[in-house]
Coordinates of C-alpha atoms (C1' of nucleotides) in Angstrom, one line a residue:
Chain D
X908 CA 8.1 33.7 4.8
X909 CA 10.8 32.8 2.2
X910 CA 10.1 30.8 -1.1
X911 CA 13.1 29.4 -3.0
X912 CA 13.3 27.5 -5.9
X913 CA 15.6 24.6 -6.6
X914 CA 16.2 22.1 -9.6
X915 CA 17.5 18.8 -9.8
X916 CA 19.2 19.0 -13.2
X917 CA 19.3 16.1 -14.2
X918 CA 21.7 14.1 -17.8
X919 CA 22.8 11.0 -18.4
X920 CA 26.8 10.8 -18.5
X921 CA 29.4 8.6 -19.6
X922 CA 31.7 8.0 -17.9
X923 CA 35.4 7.1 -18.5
X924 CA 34.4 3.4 -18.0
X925 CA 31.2 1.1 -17.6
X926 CA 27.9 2.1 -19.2
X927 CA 26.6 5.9 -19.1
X928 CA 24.8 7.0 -15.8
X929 CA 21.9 9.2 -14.9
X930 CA 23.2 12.1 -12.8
X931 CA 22.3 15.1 -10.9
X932 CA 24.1 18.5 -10.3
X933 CA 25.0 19.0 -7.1
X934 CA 26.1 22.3 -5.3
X935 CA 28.6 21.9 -2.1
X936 CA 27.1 24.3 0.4
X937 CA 29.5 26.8 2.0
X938 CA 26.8 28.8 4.5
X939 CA 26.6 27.0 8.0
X940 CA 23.2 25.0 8.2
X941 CA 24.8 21.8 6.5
X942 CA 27.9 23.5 5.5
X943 CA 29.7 20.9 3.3
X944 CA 26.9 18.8 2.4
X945 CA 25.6 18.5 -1.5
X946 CA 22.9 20.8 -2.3
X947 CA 20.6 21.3 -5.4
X948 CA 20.9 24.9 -7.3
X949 CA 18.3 27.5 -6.7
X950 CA 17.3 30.3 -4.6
X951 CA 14.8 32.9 -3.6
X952 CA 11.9 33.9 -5.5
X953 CA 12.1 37.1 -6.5
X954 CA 9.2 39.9 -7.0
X955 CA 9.1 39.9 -10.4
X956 CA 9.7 36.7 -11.5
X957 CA 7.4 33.4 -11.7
X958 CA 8.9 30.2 -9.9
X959 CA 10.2 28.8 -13.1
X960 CA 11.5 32.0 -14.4
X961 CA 13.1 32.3 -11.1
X962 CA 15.1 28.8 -11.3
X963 CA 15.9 29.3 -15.1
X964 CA 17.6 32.5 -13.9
X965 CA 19.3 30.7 -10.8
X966 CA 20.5 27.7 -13.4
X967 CA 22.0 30.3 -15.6
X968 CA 24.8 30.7 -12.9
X969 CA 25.5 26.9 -13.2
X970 CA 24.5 25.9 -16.3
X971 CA 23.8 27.7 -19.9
X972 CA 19.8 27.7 -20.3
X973 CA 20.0 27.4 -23.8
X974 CA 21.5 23.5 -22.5
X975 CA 18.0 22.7 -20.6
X976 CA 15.8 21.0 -22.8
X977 CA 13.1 20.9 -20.2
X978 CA 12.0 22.1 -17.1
X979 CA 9.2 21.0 -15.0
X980 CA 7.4 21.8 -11.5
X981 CA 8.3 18.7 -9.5
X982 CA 6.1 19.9 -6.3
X983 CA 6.2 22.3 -3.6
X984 CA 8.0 20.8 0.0
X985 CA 6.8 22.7 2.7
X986 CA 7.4 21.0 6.1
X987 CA 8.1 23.7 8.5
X988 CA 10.9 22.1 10.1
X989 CA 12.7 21.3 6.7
X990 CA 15.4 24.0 6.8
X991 CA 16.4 25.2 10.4
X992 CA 15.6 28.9 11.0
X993 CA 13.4 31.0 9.4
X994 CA 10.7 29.0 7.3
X995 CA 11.6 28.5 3.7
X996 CA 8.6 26.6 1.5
X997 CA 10.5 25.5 -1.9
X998 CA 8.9 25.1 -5.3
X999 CA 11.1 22.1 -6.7
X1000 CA 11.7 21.4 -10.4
X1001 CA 12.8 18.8 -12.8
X1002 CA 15.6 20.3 -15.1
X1003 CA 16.9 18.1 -17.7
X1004 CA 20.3 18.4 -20.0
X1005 CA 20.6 16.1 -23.0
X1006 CA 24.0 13.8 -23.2
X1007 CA 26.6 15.1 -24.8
X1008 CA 26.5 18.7 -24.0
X1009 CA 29.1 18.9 -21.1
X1010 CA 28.3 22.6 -19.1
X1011 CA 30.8 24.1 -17.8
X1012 CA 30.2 24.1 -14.2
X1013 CA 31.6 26.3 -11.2
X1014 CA 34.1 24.7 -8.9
X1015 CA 32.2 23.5 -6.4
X1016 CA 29.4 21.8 -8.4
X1017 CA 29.3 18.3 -9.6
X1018 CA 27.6 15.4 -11.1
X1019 CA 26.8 13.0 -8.6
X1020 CA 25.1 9.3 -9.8
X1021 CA 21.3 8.7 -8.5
X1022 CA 22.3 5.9 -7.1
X1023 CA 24.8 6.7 -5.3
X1024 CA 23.9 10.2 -3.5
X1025 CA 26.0 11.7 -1.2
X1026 CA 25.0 13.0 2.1
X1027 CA 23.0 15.9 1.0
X1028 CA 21.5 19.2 2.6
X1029 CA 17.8 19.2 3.9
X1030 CA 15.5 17.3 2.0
X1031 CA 17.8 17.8 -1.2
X1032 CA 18.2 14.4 -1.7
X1033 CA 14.5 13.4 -1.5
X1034 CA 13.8 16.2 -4.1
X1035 CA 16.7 14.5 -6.6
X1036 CA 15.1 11.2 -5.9
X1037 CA 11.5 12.6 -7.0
X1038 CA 12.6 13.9 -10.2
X1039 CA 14.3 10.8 -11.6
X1040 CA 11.0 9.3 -10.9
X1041 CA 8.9 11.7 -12.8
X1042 CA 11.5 11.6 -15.4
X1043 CA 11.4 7.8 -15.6
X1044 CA 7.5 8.2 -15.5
X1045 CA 7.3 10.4 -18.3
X1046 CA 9.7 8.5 -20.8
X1047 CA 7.1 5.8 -20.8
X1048 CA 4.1 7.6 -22.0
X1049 CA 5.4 11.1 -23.4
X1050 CA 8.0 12.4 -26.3
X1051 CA 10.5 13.3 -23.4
X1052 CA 13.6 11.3 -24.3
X1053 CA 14.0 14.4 -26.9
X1054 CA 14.8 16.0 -23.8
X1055 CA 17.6 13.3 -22.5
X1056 CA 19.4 12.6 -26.2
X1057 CA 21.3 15.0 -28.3
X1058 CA 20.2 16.3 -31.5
X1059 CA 21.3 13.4 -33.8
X1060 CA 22.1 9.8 -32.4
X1061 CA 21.9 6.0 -33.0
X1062 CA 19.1 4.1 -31.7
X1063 CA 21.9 2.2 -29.5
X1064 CA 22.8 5.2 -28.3
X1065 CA 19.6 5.6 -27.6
X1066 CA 18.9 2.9 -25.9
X1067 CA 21.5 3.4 -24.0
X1068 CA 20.3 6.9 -22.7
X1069 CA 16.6 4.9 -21.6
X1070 CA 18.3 2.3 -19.8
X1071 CA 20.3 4.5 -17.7
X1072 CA 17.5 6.7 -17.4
X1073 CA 15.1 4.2 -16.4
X1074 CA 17.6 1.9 -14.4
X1075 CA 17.0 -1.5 -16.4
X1076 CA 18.1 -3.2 -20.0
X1077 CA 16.4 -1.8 -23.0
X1078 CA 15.7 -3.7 -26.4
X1079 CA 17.0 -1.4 -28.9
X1080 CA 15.0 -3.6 -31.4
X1081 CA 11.7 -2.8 -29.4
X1082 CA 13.0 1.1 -28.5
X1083 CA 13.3 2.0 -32.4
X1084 CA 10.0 0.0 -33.0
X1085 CA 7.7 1.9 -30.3
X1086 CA 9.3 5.4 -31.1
X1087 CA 8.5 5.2 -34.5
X1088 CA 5.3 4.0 -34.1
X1089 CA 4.5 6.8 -32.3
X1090 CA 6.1 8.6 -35.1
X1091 CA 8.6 10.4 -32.8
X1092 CA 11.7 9.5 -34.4
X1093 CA 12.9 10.3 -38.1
X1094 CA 15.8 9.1 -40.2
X1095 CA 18.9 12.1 -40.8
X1096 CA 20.1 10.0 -43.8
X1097 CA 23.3 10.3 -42.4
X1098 CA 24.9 7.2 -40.6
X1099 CA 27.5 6.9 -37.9
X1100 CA 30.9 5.3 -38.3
X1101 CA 31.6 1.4 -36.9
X1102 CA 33.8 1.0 -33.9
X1103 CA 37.2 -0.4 -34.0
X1104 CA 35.5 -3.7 -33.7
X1105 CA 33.7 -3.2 -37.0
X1106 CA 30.1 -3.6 -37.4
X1107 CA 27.1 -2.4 -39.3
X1108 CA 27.2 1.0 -39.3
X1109 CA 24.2 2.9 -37.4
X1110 CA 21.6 5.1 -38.9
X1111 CA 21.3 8.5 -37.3
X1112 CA 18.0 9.4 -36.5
X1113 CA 16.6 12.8 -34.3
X1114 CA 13.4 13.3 -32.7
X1115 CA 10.7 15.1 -34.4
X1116 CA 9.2 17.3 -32.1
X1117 CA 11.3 19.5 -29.7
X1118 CA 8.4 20.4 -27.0
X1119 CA 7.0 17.1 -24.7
X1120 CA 3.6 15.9 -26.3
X1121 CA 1.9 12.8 -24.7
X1122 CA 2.1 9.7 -26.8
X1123 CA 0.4 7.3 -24.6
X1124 CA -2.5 9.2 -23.0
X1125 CA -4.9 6.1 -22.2
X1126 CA -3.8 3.5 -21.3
X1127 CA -7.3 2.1 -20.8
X1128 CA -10.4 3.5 -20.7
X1129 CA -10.3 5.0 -24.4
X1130 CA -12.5 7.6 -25.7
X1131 CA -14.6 6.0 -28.4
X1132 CA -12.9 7.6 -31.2
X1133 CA -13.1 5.7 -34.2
X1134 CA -17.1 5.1 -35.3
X1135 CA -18.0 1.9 -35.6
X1136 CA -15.5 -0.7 -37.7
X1137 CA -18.4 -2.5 -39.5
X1138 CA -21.4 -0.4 -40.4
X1139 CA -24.7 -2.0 -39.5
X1140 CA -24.0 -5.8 -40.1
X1141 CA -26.9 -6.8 -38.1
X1142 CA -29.6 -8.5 -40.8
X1143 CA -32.9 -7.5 -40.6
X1144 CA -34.9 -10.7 -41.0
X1145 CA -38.9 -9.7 -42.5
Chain S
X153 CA 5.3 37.6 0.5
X154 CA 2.4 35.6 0.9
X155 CA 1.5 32.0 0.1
X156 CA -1.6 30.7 -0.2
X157 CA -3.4 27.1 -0.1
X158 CA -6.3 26.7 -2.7
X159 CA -8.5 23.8 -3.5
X160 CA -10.1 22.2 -6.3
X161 CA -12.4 19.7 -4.6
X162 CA -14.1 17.8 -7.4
X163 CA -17.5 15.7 -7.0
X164 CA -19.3 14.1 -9.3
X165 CA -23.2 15.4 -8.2
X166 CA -26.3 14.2 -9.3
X167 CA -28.6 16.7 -10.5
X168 CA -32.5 16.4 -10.7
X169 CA -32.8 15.8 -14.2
X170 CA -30.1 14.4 -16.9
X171 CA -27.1 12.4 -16.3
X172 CA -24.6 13.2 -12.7
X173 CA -22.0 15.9 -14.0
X174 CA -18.3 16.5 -12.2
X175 CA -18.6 19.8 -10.2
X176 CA -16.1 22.2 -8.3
X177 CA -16.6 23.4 -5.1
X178 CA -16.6 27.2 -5.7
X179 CA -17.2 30.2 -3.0
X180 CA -18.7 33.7 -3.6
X181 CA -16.2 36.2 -2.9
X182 CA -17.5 39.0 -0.5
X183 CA -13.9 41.3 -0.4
X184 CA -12.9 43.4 -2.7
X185 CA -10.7 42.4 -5.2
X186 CA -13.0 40.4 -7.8
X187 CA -15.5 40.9 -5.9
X188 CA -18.5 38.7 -6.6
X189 CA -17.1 36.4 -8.5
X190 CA -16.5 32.7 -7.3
X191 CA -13.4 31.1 -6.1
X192 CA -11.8 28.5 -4.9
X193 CA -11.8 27.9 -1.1
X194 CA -8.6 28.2 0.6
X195 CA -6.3 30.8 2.4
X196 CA -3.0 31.6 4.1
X197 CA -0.7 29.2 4.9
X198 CA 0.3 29.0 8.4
X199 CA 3.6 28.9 10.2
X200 CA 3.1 25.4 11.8
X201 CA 1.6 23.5 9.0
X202 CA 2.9 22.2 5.7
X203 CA 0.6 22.7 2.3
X204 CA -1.5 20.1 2.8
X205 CA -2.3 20.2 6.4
X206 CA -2.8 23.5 5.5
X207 CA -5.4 23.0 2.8
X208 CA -7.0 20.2 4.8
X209 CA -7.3 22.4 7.5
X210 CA -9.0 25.1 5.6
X211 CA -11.5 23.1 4.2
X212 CA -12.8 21.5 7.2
X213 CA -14.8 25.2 7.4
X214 CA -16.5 23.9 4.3
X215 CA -16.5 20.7 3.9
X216 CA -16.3 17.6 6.6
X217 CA -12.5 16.6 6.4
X218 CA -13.5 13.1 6.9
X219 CA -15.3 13.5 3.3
X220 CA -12.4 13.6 1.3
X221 CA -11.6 11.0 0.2
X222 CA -8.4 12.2 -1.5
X223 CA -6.3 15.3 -1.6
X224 CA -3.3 16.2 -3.6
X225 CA -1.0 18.9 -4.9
X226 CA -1.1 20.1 -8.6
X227 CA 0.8 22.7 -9.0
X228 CA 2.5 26.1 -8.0
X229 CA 0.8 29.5 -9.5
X230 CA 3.4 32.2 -8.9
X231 CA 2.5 35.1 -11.5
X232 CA 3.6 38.4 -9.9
X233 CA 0.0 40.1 -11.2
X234 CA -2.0 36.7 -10.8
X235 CA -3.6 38.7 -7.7
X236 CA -3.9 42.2 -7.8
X237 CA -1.7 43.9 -4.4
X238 CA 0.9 42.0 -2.6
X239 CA 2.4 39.6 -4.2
X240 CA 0.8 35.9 -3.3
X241 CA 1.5 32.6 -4.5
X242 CA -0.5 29.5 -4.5
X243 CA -0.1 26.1 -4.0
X244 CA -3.4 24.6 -5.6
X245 CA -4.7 20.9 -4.9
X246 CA -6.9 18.6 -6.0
X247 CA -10.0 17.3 -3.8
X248 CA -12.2 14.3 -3.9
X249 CA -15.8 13.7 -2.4
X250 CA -17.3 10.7 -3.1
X251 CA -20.5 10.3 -5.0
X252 CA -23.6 10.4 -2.9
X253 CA -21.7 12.4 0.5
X254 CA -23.9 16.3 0.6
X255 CA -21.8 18.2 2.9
X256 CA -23.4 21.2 4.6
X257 CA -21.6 23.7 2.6
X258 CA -22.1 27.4 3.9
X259 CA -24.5 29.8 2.4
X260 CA -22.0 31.5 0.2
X261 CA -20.7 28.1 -1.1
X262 CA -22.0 26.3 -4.5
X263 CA -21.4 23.5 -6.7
X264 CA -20.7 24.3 -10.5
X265 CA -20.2 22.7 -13.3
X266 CA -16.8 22.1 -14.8
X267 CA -18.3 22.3 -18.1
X268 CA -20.0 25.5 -17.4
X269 CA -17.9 27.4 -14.9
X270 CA -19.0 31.5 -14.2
X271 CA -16.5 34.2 -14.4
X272 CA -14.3 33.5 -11.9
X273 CA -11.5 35.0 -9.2
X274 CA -8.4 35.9 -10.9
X275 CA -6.6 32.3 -12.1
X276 CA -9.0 30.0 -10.0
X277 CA -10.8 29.2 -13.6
X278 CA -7.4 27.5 -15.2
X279 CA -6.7 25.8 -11.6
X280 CA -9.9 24.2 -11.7
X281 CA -9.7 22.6 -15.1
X282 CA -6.5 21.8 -14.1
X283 CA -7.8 19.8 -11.7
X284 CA -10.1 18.0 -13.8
X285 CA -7.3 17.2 -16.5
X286 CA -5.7 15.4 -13.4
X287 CA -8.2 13.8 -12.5
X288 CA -9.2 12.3 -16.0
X289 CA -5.6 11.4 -16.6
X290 CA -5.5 9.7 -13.1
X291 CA -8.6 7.5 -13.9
X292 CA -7.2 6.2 -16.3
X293 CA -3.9 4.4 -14.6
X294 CA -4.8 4.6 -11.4
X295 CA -7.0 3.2 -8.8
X296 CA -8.1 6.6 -8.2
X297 CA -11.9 5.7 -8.9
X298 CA -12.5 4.9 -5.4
X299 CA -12.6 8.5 -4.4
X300 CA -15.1 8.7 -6.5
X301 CA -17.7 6.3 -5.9
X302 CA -19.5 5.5 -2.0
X303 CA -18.9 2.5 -0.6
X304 CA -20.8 0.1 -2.0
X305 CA -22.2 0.9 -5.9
X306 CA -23.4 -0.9 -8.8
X307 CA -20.9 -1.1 -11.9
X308 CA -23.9 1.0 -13.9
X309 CA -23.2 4.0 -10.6
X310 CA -19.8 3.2 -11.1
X311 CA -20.2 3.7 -15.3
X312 CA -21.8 7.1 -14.6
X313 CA -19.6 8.1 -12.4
X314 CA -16.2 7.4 -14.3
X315 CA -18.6 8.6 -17.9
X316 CA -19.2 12.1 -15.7
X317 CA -15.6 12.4 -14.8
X318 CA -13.9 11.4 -17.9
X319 CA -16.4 13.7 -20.4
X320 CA -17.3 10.8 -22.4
X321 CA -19.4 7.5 -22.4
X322 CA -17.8 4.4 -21.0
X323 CA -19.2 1.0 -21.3
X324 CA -20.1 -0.8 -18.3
X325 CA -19.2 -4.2 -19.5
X326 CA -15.5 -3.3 -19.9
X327 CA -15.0 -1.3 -17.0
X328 CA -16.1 -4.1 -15.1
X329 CA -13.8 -6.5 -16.9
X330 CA -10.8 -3.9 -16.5
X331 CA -11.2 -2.5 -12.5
X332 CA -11.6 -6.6 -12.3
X333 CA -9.1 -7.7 -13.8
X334 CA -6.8 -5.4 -12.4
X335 CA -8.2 -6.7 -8.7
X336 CA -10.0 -3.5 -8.1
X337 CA -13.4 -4.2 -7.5
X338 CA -14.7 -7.0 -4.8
X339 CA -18.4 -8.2 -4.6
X340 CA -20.3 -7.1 -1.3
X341 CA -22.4 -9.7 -1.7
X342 CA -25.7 -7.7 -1.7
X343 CA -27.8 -6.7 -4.6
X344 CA -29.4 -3.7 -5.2
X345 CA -33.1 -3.3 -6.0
X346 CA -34.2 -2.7 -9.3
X347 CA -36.1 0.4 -10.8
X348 CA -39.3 0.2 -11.1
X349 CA -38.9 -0.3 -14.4
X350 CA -37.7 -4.2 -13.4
X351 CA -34.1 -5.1 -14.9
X352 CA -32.0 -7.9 -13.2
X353 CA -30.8 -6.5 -9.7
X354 CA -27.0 -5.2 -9.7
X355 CA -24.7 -6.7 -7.8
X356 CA -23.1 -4.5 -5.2
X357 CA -19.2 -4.1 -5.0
X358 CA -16.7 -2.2 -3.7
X359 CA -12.9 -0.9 -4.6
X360 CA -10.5 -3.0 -2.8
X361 CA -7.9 -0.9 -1.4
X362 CA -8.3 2.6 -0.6
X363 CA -5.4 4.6 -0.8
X364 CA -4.2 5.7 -4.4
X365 CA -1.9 3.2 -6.2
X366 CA -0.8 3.4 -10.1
X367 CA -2.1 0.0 -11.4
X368 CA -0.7 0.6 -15.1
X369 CA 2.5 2.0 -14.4
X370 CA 4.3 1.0 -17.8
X371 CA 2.1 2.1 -21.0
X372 CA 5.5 0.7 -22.3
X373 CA 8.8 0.0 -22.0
X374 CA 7.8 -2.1 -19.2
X375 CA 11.1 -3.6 -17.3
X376 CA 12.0 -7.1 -18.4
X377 CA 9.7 -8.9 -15.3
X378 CA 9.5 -12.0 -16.1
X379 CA 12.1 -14.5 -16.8
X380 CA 12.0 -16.1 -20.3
X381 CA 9.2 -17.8 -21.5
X382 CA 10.4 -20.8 -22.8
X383 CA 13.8 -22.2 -20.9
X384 CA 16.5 -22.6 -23.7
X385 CA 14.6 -23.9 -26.7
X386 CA 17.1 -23.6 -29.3
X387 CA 18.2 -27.0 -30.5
X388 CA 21.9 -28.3 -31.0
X389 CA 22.4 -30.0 -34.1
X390 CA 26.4 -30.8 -34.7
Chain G
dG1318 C1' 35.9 -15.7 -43.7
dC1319 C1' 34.5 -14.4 -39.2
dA1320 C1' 33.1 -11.6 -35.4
dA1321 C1' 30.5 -7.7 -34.2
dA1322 C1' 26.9 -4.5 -34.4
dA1323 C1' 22.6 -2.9 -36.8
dG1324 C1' 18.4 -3.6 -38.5
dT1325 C1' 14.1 -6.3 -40.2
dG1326 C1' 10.6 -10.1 -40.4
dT1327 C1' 7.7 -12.9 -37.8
dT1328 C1' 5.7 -15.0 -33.9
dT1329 C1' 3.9 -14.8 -29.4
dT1330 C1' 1.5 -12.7 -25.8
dA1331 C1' -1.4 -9.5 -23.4
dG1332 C1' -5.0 -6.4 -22.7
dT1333 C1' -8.8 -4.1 -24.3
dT1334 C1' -12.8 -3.1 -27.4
dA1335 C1' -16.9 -4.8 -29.6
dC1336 C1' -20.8 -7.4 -29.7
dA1337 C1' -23.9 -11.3 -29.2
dC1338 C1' -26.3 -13.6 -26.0
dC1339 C1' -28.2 -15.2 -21.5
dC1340 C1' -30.2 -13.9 -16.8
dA1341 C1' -33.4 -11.9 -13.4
dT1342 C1' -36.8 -8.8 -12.2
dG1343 C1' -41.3 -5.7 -12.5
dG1344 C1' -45.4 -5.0 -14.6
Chain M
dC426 C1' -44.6 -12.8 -21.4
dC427 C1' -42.2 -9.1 -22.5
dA428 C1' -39.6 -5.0 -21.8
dT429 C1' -35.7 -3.5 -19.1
dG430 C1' -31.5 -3.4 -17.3
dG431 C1' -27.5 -6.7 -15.5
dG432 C1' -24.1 -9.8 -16.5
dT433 C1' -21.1 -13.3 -19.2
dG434 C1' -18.9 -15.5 -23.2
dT435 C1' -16.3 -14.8 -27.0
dA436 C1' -14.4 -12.9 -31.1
dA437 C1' -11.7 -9.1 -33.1
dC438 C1' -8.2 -5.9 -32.8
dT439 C1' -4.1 -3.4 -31.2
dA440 C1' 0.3 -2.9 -29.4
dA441 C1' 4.3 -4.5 -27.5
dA442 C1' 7.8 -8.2 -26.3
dA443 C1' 10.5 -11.9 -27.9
dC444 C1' 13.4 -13.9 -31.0
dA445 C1' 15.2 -15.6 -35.4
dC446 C1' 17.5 -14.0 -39.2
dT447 C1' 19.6 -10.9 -42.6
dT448 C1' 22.8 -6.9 -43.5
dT449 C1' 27.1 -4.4 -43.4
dT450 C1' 31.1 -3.3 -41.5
dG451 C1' 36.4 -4.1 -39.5
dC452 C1' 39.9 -7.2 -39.1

DNA sequence: GCAAAAGTGTTTTAGTTACACCCATGG
DNA sequence: CCATGGGTGTAACTAAAACACTTTTGC
């Protein structure tokens, strides 16, 4: 039995018009089973190598690892009829690249929109589709927008990276608020220059913790960690 | 190379004495390697079956398939030396029994405590508390008690069962107010019969659905549902 | 000055925790 | 009738969404 790894490498883009995207890296297969069809990166496991050492290896061909802020096991699709031939069980992964850093990529690789996927190879598209759900799982309750924006940023710009992430309007005004409660975001000092169109301009801020942390573990059902607000109130009458 | 299937099937088990406790299946091992120690059931996976048909299928030799009452994956373990020999990977799940169900487990077959695991088979120790890490986070946001409890149960059962899981004490009163509120729980209609220490008798209820949903999907940045409160309230003055 | 964008102050709303109190049963 | 456990009513608290308003820039 053969065990691959694949990644959907996931960034949110701009593009040359309309508001910035979330993509995926796509690979256009030249081997026969689906030849032509997208495909996500990867490839066989190797002896010596754990399944995400194995992809981080496989990604170096297409993009620089130092440009992944964060990797992820996704979940392991094993239907024996998923590739034709031989079996192949695949350990997928969530790979994410933060906006801004622009890879260079091989020929036949591109960044194709979520929401728009091409035909792709196998259950390659299904995989892609699974990842941006984790990821827009784990913005809510974790640090992992550190992951999606680049090192220093406005909160608009920020905002902008969580709605295309997520797929609906953000309130900057409630993005900056909620981040900083949670203490993830801190002030550079600097700030970033108006547009033509003038304007306030922005403060630059950066995340404060590189590795993902979650924020937002309980969302009910709370440990009781605080002892009690008022101690002993009750009056002891004779 | 080999892949395997393991399971963490969790229960929460009432002992004799003291307060029910959240156990893990665990199986003596009677080969070689490690031998002695306990593991987690599983085994090869088999050409004509994906993961989890594989794990489902491997279980039925220890516990009643019809007994689960949920089954998913957690996670691929892929160290080269996490077994010594050939190299073998595993896909490891997570099991539910419900509270109250005793399958005939075989002879070489125990239930342990999470909190007090023995020296176990090569990783099956960390995949096991990864289990329960799922599990606890999964109470929390999910509807994912009703592969805890039996059928019917008394929000006190129910407060045990989720206090058990979760490591700490949970009140009744708000559990009931939250599984409620969030349409959860249902009335049977009957009562159960009080100790004989007297007490009011409990009402009996049930969970409402019973496949797994997410019932607090947004911690926050919740998607702008609702249309605006108030319909235009800004007066016109001019 | 005015439009545009950024940022802050304040109100509203929601959901949960905390806690007092009432209810029904066994002895 | 009282101890025991079950259940409800309600206040307190926290966190986020909504929105009004101020600040700072380009033109």
């Amino acid at each position: 039995m053969v065990h691959e790894v694949l990644a959907a490498v996931l960034q949110v883009r701009y593009a040359t018009s309309g508001p910035p995207t979330l993509r995926v890296l796509l690979w256009r297969r030249a081997l026969d089973p689906h030849i032509g069809r997208w495909s996500l990166p990867g490839g066989r496991l190797r002896p010596d190598e754990d399944v995400e050492a194995s992809i981080r290896r496989q990604l170096a061909e297409k993009v620089d690892v130092k440009q992944l802020s964060h990797v992820e096991q996704l979940a392991v699709f094993s239907a024996p009829d998923r590739v034709p031939g031989p079996r192949v069980v695949a350990t997928a992964f969530l790979g994410l690249v933060p906006t801004g850093v622009d890879p260079e990529v091989p020929e036949d690789t591109a960044w194709h929109e979520l929401d728009a996927l091409p035909r792709t190879a196998f259950d390659h598209g299904a995989i892609a589709l699974r990842a941006r759900d984790r990821l827009r799982a784990k913005l809510c309750y974790t640090n992992l927008g550190f992951a999606l924006a680049p090192k220093e940023f406005t909160v608009s710009t920020l905002r902008d990276l969580y709605s295309a992430a997520l797929g609906y309007r953000v309130s900057a005004t409630n993005l900056q608020r909620v981040l900083s409660r949670r203490g993830l975001l801190a002030p550079t000092g600097g700030t970033a220059v108006p547009g033509r169109a003038g304007g306030r301009p922005a403060a630059l801020y950066s995340f404060t913790g590189k590795g993902i942390q979650v924020t937002d573990p309980f969302a009910v059902f709370r440990p009781p960690a605080r002892p009690p607000r008022r101690p002993a109130r009750r009056a002891a009458p004779s």
